[in-house]
Amino acid sequence: DAGVIQSPRHEVTEMGQEVTLRCKPISGHDYLFWYRQTMMRGLELLIYFNNNVPIDDSGMPEDRFSAKMPNASFSTLKIQPSEPRDSAVYFCASSPGTAFNYGYTFGSGTRLTVV
Amino acid sequence: DQQVKQNSPSLSVQEGRISILNCDYTNSMFDYFLWYKKYPAEGPTFLISISSIKDKNEDGRFTVFLNKSAKHLSLHIVPSQPGDSAVYFCAASDTDKLIFGTGTRLQVFP
């Protein structure tokens, strides 16, 4: 398996533009998580899905952020409109279950810069 | 309202010596704790975990200690190697999600 695949690796956009980040989880993993990494807050959970259904989106910072998982092999995180404070590295992770001896498998992340 | 805290943003250790990374948490209901390691331009990778019913778990050079009364855990790396230089994240399980700390950057020098 190729692991969790995120695209793009880097995104530079102007303030006010729409940004879409993409994630393909590991096949067979029922859970998908979106995290954001910043210096101040470390790895912050934004939202997670179980069997394509959003379970907890309490970490989504504002209504400008939205996430979807239309099927078991694809998820998107959208920011509209983007702002400079959204600049961060965004990670997607997947897991086969909630037994934490599994841990999560993370993608390589998308570095977003909003200018 | 950070539930998982890593108060040392960085740590520098000489090769061959012990590295000790610390983590504190506030929620006594956390039942599983994990450490992740992150290299630049890569995603975090799982390193070692410990259940709340244990106080120690060892895997090769890596040992995690849990002190539930103090709500504190630590990761010991012995002996430290230059390849251990990375950012280490502590995480705690809250039902079916992980809460991560802010990370500690470890640098192991020759």
PDB file of C-alpha atoms in Angstrom:
ATOM      1  CA  ASP A   1       0.000   0.000   0.000  1.00  0.00           C
ATOM      2  CA  ALA A   2       1.234   3.495  -0.859  1.00  0.00           C
ATOM      3  CA  GLY A   3       0.165   4.882   2.487  1.00  0.00           C
ATOM      4  CA  VAL A   4      -1.923   7.999   3.004  1.00  0.00           C
ATOM      5  CA  ILE A   5      -1.599  10.254  -0.020  1.00  0.00           C
ATOM      6  CA  GLN A   6      -2.101  14.000   0.188  1.00  0.00           C
ATOM      7  CA  SER A   7      -2.101  16.565  -2.557  1.00  0.00           C
ATOM      8  CA  PRO A   8      -0.818  19.075  -3.267  1.00  0.00           C
ATOM      9  CA  ARG A   9       2.412  19.012  -1.232  1.00  0.00           C
ATOM     10  CA  HIS A  10       2.666  22.772  -1.343  1.00  0.00           C
ATOM     11  CA  GLU A  11       0.050  25.418  -2.014  1.00  0.00           C
ATOM     12  CA  VAL A  12       0.579  29.149  -2.221  1.00  0.00           C
ATOM     13  CA  THR A  13      -2.516  31.247  -2.668  1.00  0.00           C
ATOM     14  CA  GLU A  14      -3.676  34.796  -2.271  1.00  0.00           C
ATOM     15  CA  MET A  15      -5.915  35.898   0.552  1.00  0.00           C
ATOM     16  CA  GLY A  16      -9.569  35.473  -0.339  1.00  0.00           C
ATOM     17  CA  GLN A  17      -9.047  32.580  -2.707  1.00  0.00           C
ATOM     18  CA  GLU A  18     -10.541  29.126  -2.256  1.00  0.00           C
ATOM     19  CA  VAL A  19      -8.163  26.328  -1.333  1.00  0.00           C
ATOM     20  CA  THR A  20      -8.890  22.604  -1.579  1.00  0.00           C
ATOM     21  CA  LEU A  21      -6.676  19.996   0.035  1.00  0.00           C
ATOM     22  CA  ARG A  22      -7.049  16.331  -0.903  1.00  0.00           C
ATOM     23  CA  CYS A  23      -6.469  13.048   0.857  1.00  0.00           C
ATOM     24  CA  LYS A  24      -6.587   9.387  -0.093  1.00  0.00           C
ATOM     25  CA  PRO A  25      -6.568   7.157   3.006  1.00  0.00           C
ATOM     26  CA  ILE A  26      -5.196   3.637   3.243  1.00  0.00           C
ATOM     27  CA  SER A  27      -7.621   1.130   1.802  1.00  0.00           C
ATOM     28  CA  GLY A  28      -9.634  -0.572   4.523  1.00  0.00           C
ATOM     29  CA  HIS A  29      -9.097   2.127   7.111  1.00  0.00           C
ATOM     30  CA  ASP A  30     -12.441   3.191   8.550  1.00  0.00           C
ATOM     31  CA  TYR A  31     -11.260   6.401  10.207  1.00  0.00           C
ATOM     32  CA  LEU A  32      -9.931   9.544   8.564  1.00  0.00           C
ATOM     33  CA  PHE A  33      -8.594  12.570  10.428  1.00  0.00           C
ATOM     34  CA  TRP A  34      -7.604  16.067   9.377  1.00  0.00           C
ATOM     35  CA  TYR A  35      -4.979  17.813  11.534  1.00  0.00           C
ATOM     36  CA  ARG A  36      -3.293  21.188  11.280  1.00  0.00           C
ATOM     37  CA  GLN A  37       0.232  21.802  12.553  1.00  0.00           C
ATOM     38  CA  THR A  38       1.264  25.206  13.864  1.00  0.00           C
ATOM     39  CA  MET A  39       4.084  26.268  16.158  1.00  0.00           C
ATOM     40  CA  MET A  40       1.710  27.579  18.782  1.00  0.00           C
ATOM     41  CA  ARG A  41      -0.773  24.731  18.936  1.00  0.00           C
ATOM     42  CA  GLY A  42       1.139  21.740  17.653  1.00  0.00           C
ATOM     43  CA  LEU A  43      -1.026  19.152  15.914  1.00  0.00           C
ATOM     44  CA  GLU A  44      -4.599  20.314  16.150  1.00  0.00           C
ATOM     45  CA  LEU A  45      -7.497  18.002  15.222  1.00  0.00           C
ATOM     46  CA  LEU A  46      -9.876  19.713  12.837  1.00  0.00           C
ATOM     47  CA  ILE A  47     -12.383  16.986  11.972  1.00  0.00           C
ATOM     48  CA  TYR A  48     -12.642  13.232  11.685  1.00  0.00           C
ATOM     49  CA  PHE A  49     -14.781  10.720   9.832  1.00  0.00           C
ATOM     50  CA  ASN A  50     -15.849   7.166  10.540  1.00  0.00           C
ATOM     51  CA  ASN A  51     -17.050   5.175   7.530  1.00  0.00           C
ATOM     52  CA  ASN A  52     -17.282   8.422   5.543  1.00  0.00           C
ATOM     53  CA  VAL A  53     -19.529  10.085   8.124  1.00  0.00           C
ATOM     54  CA  PRO A  54     -18.260  13.199   9.955  1.00  0.00           C
ATOM     55  CA  ILE A  55     -18.167  12.402  13.679  1.00  0.00           C
ATOM     56  CA  ASP A  56     -16.601  15.452  15.299  1.00  0.00           C
ATOM     57  CA  ASP A  57     -15.946  18.775  13.591  1.00  0.00           C
ATOM     58  CA  SER A  58     -15.545  20.804  16.772  1.00  0.00           C
ATOM     59  CA  GLY A  59     -11.955  21.603  15.843  1.00  0.00           C
ATOM     60  CA  MET A  60     -12.854  23.327  12.600  1.00  0.00           C
ATOM     61  CA  PRO A  61     -11.841  26.918  13.315  1.00  0.00           C
ATOM     62  CA  GLU A  62     -14.533  28.763  11.417  1.00  0.00           C
ATOM     63  CA  ASP A  63     -17.290  28.401   8.878  1.00  0.00           C
ATOM     64  CA  ARG A  64     -14.695  29.136   6.234  1.00  0.00           C
ATOM     65  CA  PHE A  65     -13.490  25.566   6.715  1.00  0.00           C
ATOM     66  CA  SER A  66     -15.406  22.571   5.401  1.00  0.00           C
ATOM     67  CA  ALA A  67     -14.559  18.904   4.858  1.00  0.00           C
ATOM     68  CA  LYS A  68     -16.167  16.111   2.916  1.00  0.00           C
ATOM     69  CA  MET A  69     -15.660  12.419   2.434  1.00  0.00           C
ATOM     70  CA  PRO A  70     -17.779  11.364  -0.550  1.00  0.00           C
ATOM     71  CA  ASN A  71     -16.424   7.808  -0.497  1.00  0.00           C
ATOM     72  CA  ALA A  72     -14.050   5.571   1.416  1.00  0.00           C
ATOM     73  CA  SER A  73     -11.050   6.486  -0.726  1.00  0.00           C
ATOM     74  CA  PHE A  74     -11.203  10.272  -0.874  1.00  0.00           C
ATOM     75  CA  SER A  75     -11.599  13.297   1.361  1.00  0.00           C
ATOM     76  CA  THR A  76     -11.244  17.043   0.874  1.00  0.00           C
ATOM     77  CA  LEU A  77     -10.643  19.964   3.201  1.00  0.00           C
ATOM     78  CA  LYS A  78     -11.732  23.286   1.766  1.00  0.00           C
ATOM     79  CA  ILE A  79     -11.010  26.802   2.968  1.00  0.00           C
ATOM     80  CA  GLN A  80     -13.100  29.578   1.455  1.00  0.00           C
ATOM     81  CA  PRO A  81     -12.105  32.367   1.646  1.00  0.00           C
ATOM     82  CA  SER A  82      -8.530  31.759   2.760  1.00  0.00           C
ATOM     83  CA  GLU A  83      -6.711  34.112   5.134  1.00  0.00           C
ATOM     84  CA  PRO A  84      -2.998  34.523   6.014  1.00  0.00           C
ATOM     85  CA  ARG A  85      -3.598  33.001   9.467  1.00  0.00           C
ATOM     86  CA  ASP A  86      -4.612  29.757   7.772  1.00  0.00           C
ATOM     87  CA  SER A  87      -0.986  29.265   6.742  1.00  0.00           C
ATOM     88  CA  ALA A  88       0.115  25.952   8.272  1.00  0.00           C
ATOM     89  CA  VAL A  89       0.864  22.350   7.412  1.00  0.00           C
ATOM     90  CA  TYR A  90      -2.289  20.275   7.057  1.00  0.00           C
ATOM     91  CA  PHE A  91      -2.101  16.544   7.658  1.00  0.00           C
ATOM     92  CA  CYS A  92      -4.500  13.783   6.840  1.00  0.00           C
ATOM     93  CA  ALA A  93      -4.311  10.511   8.775  1.00  0.00           C
ATOM     94  CA  SER A  94      -6.196   7.241   8.644  1.00  0.00           C
ATOM     95  CA  SER A  95      -6.661   4.359  11.048  1.00  0.00           C
ATOM     96  CA  PRO A  96      -8.256   0.899  10.888  1.00  0.00           C
ATOM     97  CA  GLY A  97      -9.949   1.347  14.243  1.00  0.00           C
ATOM     98  CA  THR A  98      -9.895   3.047  17.584  1.00  0.00           C
ATOM     99  CA  ALA A  99      -7.724   0.580  19.415  1.00  0.00           C
ATOM    100  CA  PHE A 100      -4.703   2.781  19.887  1.00  0.00           C
ATOM    101  CA  ASN A 101      -2.146   0.086  19.545  1.00  0.00           C
ATOM    102  CA  TYR A 102      -2.793   0.724  15.873  1.00  0.00           C
ATOM    103  CA  GLY A 103      -1.769   4.338  15.980  1.00  0.00           C
ATOM    104  CA  TYR A 104      -2.577   6.514  13.012  1.00  0.00           C
ATOM    105  CA  THR A 105      -0.830   6.589   9.645  1.00  0.00           C
ATOM    106  CA  PHE A 106      -0.219  10.140   8.499  1.00  0.00           C
ATOM    107  CA  GLY A 107       0.267  11.518   5.041  1.00  0.00           C
ATOM    108  CA  SER A 108       3.208  13.768   4.205  1.00  0.00           C
ATOM    109  CA  GLY A 109       1.108  16.885   4.627  1.00  0.00           C
ATOM    110  CA  THR A 110       0.213  19.939   2.562  1.00  0.00           C
ATOM    111  CA  ARG A 111       2.099  23.125   3.356  1.00  0.00           C
ATOM    112  CA  LEU A 112      -0.324  25.988   2.797  1.00  0.00           C
ATOM    113  CA  THR A 113       0.857  29.559   2.491  1.00  0.00           C
ATOM    114  CA  VAL A 114      -1.731  32.321   2.164  1.00  0.00           C
ATOM    115  CA  VAL A 115      -0.259  35.672   1.148  1.00  0.00           C
TER     116      VAL A 115
ATOM    117  CA  ASP B   1      -7.044  24.887  27.074  1.00  0.00           C
ATOM    118  CA  GLN B   2      -4.293  22.622  25.806  1.00  0.00           C
ATOM    119  CA  GLN B   3      -5.069  19.193  27.260  1.00  0.00           C
ATOM    120  CA  VAL B   4      -1.694  17.735  26.301  1.00  0.00           C
ATOM    121  CA  LYS B   5       1.350  19.872  26.980  1.00  0.00           C
ATOM    122  CA  GLN B   6       4.972  19.592  26.046  1.00  0.00           C
ATOM    123  CA  ASN B   7       6.630  22.447  27.870  1.00  0.00           C
ATOM    124  CA  SER B   8      10.074  22.059  26.335  1.00  0.00           C
ATOM    125  CA  PRO B   9      10.058  23.197  22.718  1.00  0.00           C
ATOM    126  CA  SER B  10      13.578  21.914  22.166  1.00  0.00           C
ATOM    127  CA  LEU B  11      16.222  19.613  23.609  1.00  0.00           C
ATOM    128  CA  SER B  12      19.841  19.102  22.659  1.00  0.00           C
ATOM    129  CA  VAL B  13      21.678  15.906  23.667  1.00  0.00           C
ATOM    130  CA  GLN B  14      25.054  14.439  22.908  1.00  0.00           C
ATOM    131  CA  GLU B  15      25.203  11.201  20.949  1.00  0.00           C
ATOM    132  CA  GLY B  16      25.266   8.160  23.244  1.00  0.00           C
ATOM    133  CA  ARG B  17      23.628   9.960  26.158  1.00  0.00           C
ATOM    134  CA  ILE B  18      20.037   9.658  27.321  1.00  0.00           C
ATOM    135  CA  SER B  19      17.288  11.862  25.893  1.00  0.00           C
ATOM    136  CA  ILE B  20      14.283  12.483  28.110  1.00  0.00           C
ATOM    137  CA  LEU B  21      11.211  14.097  26.606  1.00  0.00           C
ATOM    138  CA  ASN B  22       8.359  15.094  28.870  1.00  0.00           C
ATOM    139  CA  CYS B  23       4.623  15.454  28.477  1.00  0.00           C
ATOM    140  CA  ASP B  24       1.849  16.536  30.845  1.00  0.00           C
ATOM    141  CA  TYR B  25      -1.887  16.106  30.453  1.00  0.00           C
ATOM    142  CA  THR B  26      -4.944  17.426  32.221  1.00  0.00           C
ATOM    143  CA  ASN B  27      -7.701  14.904  31.516  1.00  0.00           C
ATOM    144  CA  SER B  28      -7.675  11.929  33.884  1.00  0.00           C
ATOM    145  CA  MET B  29     -10.002  10.052  31.508  1.00  0.00           C
ATOM    146  CA  PHE B  30      -7.311   9.603  28.867  1.00  0.00           C
ATOM    147  CA  ASP B  31      -6.704   5.869  28.601  1.00  0.00           C
ATOM    148  CA  TYR B  32      -3.926   5.493  26.068  1.00  0.00           C
ATOM    149  CA  PHE B  33      -0.817   7.523  25.350  1.00  0.00           C
ATOM    150  CA  LEU B  34       1.409   7.541  22.299  1.00  0.00           C
ATOM    151  CA  TRP B  35       4.593   9.139  21.048  1.00  0.00           C
ATOM    152  CA  TYR B  36       5.098  10.117  17.435  1.00  0.00           C
ATOM    153  CA  LYS B  37       8.258  11.154  15.676  1.00  0.00           C
ATOM    154  CA  LYS B  38       8.336  13.645  12.831  1.00  0.00           C
ATOM    155  CA  TYR B  39      11.109  14.399  10.347  1.00  0.00           C
ATOM    156  CA  PRO B  40      11.018  17.566   8.204  1.00  0.00           C
ATOM    157  CA  ALA B  41       8.715  17.391   5.183  1.00  0.00           C
ATOM    158  CA  GLU B  42       7.233  14.098   6.389  1.00  0.00           C
ATOM    159  CA  GLY B  43       4.150  13.137   8.352  1.00  0.00           C
ATOM    160  CA  PRO B  44       4.427  12.005  11.981  1.00  0.00           C
ATOM    161  CA  THR B  45       5.132   8.303  12.454  1.00  0.00           C
ATOM    162  CA  PHE B  46       4.064   6.175  15.385  1.00  0.00           C
ATOM    163  CA  LEU B  47       6.902   5.372  17.787  1.00  0.00           C
ATOM    164  CA  ILE B  48       5.620   3.781  20.999  1.00  0.00           C
ATOM    165  CA  SER B  49       2.474   3.664  23.126  1.00  0.00           C
ATOM    166  CA  ILE B  50       1.352   2.848  26.641  1.00  0.00           C
ATOM    167  CA  SER B  51      -1.987   1.944  28.151  1.00  0.00           C
ATOM    168  CA  SER B  52      -3.147   3.724  31.290  1.00  0.00           C
ATOM    169  CA  ILE B  53      -3.105   0.416  33.160  1.00  0.00           C
ATOM    170  CA  LYS B  54       0.676   0.239  32.813  1.00  0.00           C
ATOM    171  CA  ASP B  55       3.464   2.471  34.051  1.00  0.00           C
ATOM    172  CA  LYS B  56       6.203   1.456  31.646  1.00  0.00           C
ATOM    173  CA  ASN B  57       6.581   0.171  28.120  1.00  0.00           C
ATOM    174  CA  GLU B  58       9.875  -0.557  26.427  1.00  0.00           C
ATOM    175  CA  ASP B  59      10.783  -1.076  22.788  1.00  0.00           C
ATOM    176  CA  GLY B  60      14.467  -1.301  22.058  1.00  0.00           C
ATOM    177  CA  ARG B  61      16.124   2.023  22.805  1.00  0.00           C
ATOM    178  CA  PHE B  62      12.772   3.658  23.557  1.00  0.00           C
ATOM    179  CA  THR B  63      10.948   3.510  26.891  1.00  0.00           C
ATOM    180  CA  VAL B  64       7.808   5.354  27.861  1.00  0.00           C
ATOM    181  CA  PHE B  65       6.966   5.941  31.516  1.00  0.00           C
ATOM    182  CA  LEU B  66       3.526   6.907  32.772  1.00  0.00           C
ATOM    183  CA  ASN B  67       2.808   8.529  36.140  1.00  0.00           C
ATOM    184  CA  LYS B  68      -0.974   8.725  36.379  1.00  0.00           C
ATOM    185  CA  SER B  69      -1.079  10.490  39.731  1.00  0.00           C
ATOM    186  CA  ALA B  70       1.065  13.287  38.333  1.00  0.00           C
ATOM    187  CA  LYS B  71      -0.609  13.148  34.901  1.00  0.00           C
ATOM    188  CA  HIS B  72       2.838  12.960  33.385  1.00  0.00           C
ATOM    189  CA  LEU B  73       4.573  10.764  30.865  1.00  0.00           C
ATOM    190  CA  SER B  74       8.073  10.724  29.523  1.00  0.00           C
ATOM    191  CA  LEU B  75       9.966   9.169  26.644  1.00  0.00           C
ATOM    192  CA  HIS B  76      13.500   7.950  27.261  1.00  0.00           C
ATOM    193  CA  ILE B  77      15.864   7.268  24.379  1.00  0.00           C
ATOM    194  CA  VAL B  78      19.025   5.396  25.309  1.00  0.00           C
ATOM    195  CA  PRO B  79      21.508   5.680  23.748  1.00  0.00           C
ATOM    196  CA  SER B  80      20.619   8.692  21.635  1.00  0.00           C
ATOM    197  CA  GLN B  81      21.728   8.626  18.001  1.00  0.00           C
ATOM    198  CA  PRO B  82      21.991  11.423  15.418  1.00  0.00           C
ATOM    199  CA  GLY B  83      19.154   9.778  13.464  1.00  0.00           C
ATOM    200  CA  ASP B  84      16.882  10.418  16.447  1.00  0.00           C
ATOM    201  CA  SER B  85      16.998  14.142  15.673  1.00  0.00           C
ATOM    202  CA  ALA B  86      13.374  15.011  14.939  1.00  0.00           C
ATOM    203  CA  VAL B  87      10.266  16.561  16.467  1.00  0.00           C
ATOM    204  CA  TYR B  88       8.546  14.299  18.992  1.00  0.00           C
ATOM    205  CA  PHE B  89       4.831  14.612  19.678  1.00  0.00           C
ATOM    206  CA  CYS B  90       3.065  13.229  22.697  1.00  0.00           C
ATOM    207  CA  ALA B  91      -0.587  12.199  22.187  1.00  0.00           C
ATOM    208  CA  ALA B  92      -3.446  10.989  24.355  1.00  0.00           C
ATOM    209  CA  SER B  93      -6.572   9.137  23.343  1.00  0.00           C
ATOM    210  CA  ASP B  94      -9.931  10.694  24.019  1.00  0.00           C
ATOM    211  CA  THR B  95     -12.623   8.167  23.044  1.00  0.00           C
ATOM    212  CA  ASP B  96     -11.827   7.573  19.378  1.00  0.00           C
ATOM    213  CA  LYS B  97      -9.501  10.465  18.623  1.00  0.00           C
ATOM    214  CA  LEU B  98      -5.973  11.515  19.532  1.00  0.00           C
ATOM    215  CA  ILE B  99      -5.111  14.816  21.185  1.00  0.00           C
ATOM    216  CA  PHE B 100      -1.553  15.904  20.422  1.00  0.00           C
ATOM    217  CA  GLY B 101       0.865  18.172  22.220  1.00  0.00           C
ATOM    218  CA  THR B 102       2.893  20.984  20.673  1.00  0.00           C
ATOM    219  CA  GLY B 103       5.995  18.878  20.119  1.00  0.00           C
ATOM    220  CA  THR B 104       9.626  18.904  21.272  1.00  0.00           C
ATOM    221  CA  ARG B 105      12.449  19.269  18.793  1.00  0.00           C
ATOM    222  CA  LEU B 106      15.281  16.891  19.710  1.00  0.00           C
ATOM    223  CA  GLN B 107      18.740  17.459  18.337  1.00  0.00           C
ATOM    224  CA  VAL B 108      21.381  14.799  18.906  1.00  0.00           C
ATOM    225  CA  PHE B 109      24.888  16.064  18.234  1.00  0.00           C
ATOM    226  CA  PRO B 110      28.097  14.033  17.829  1.00  0.00           C
TER     227      PRO B 110
END
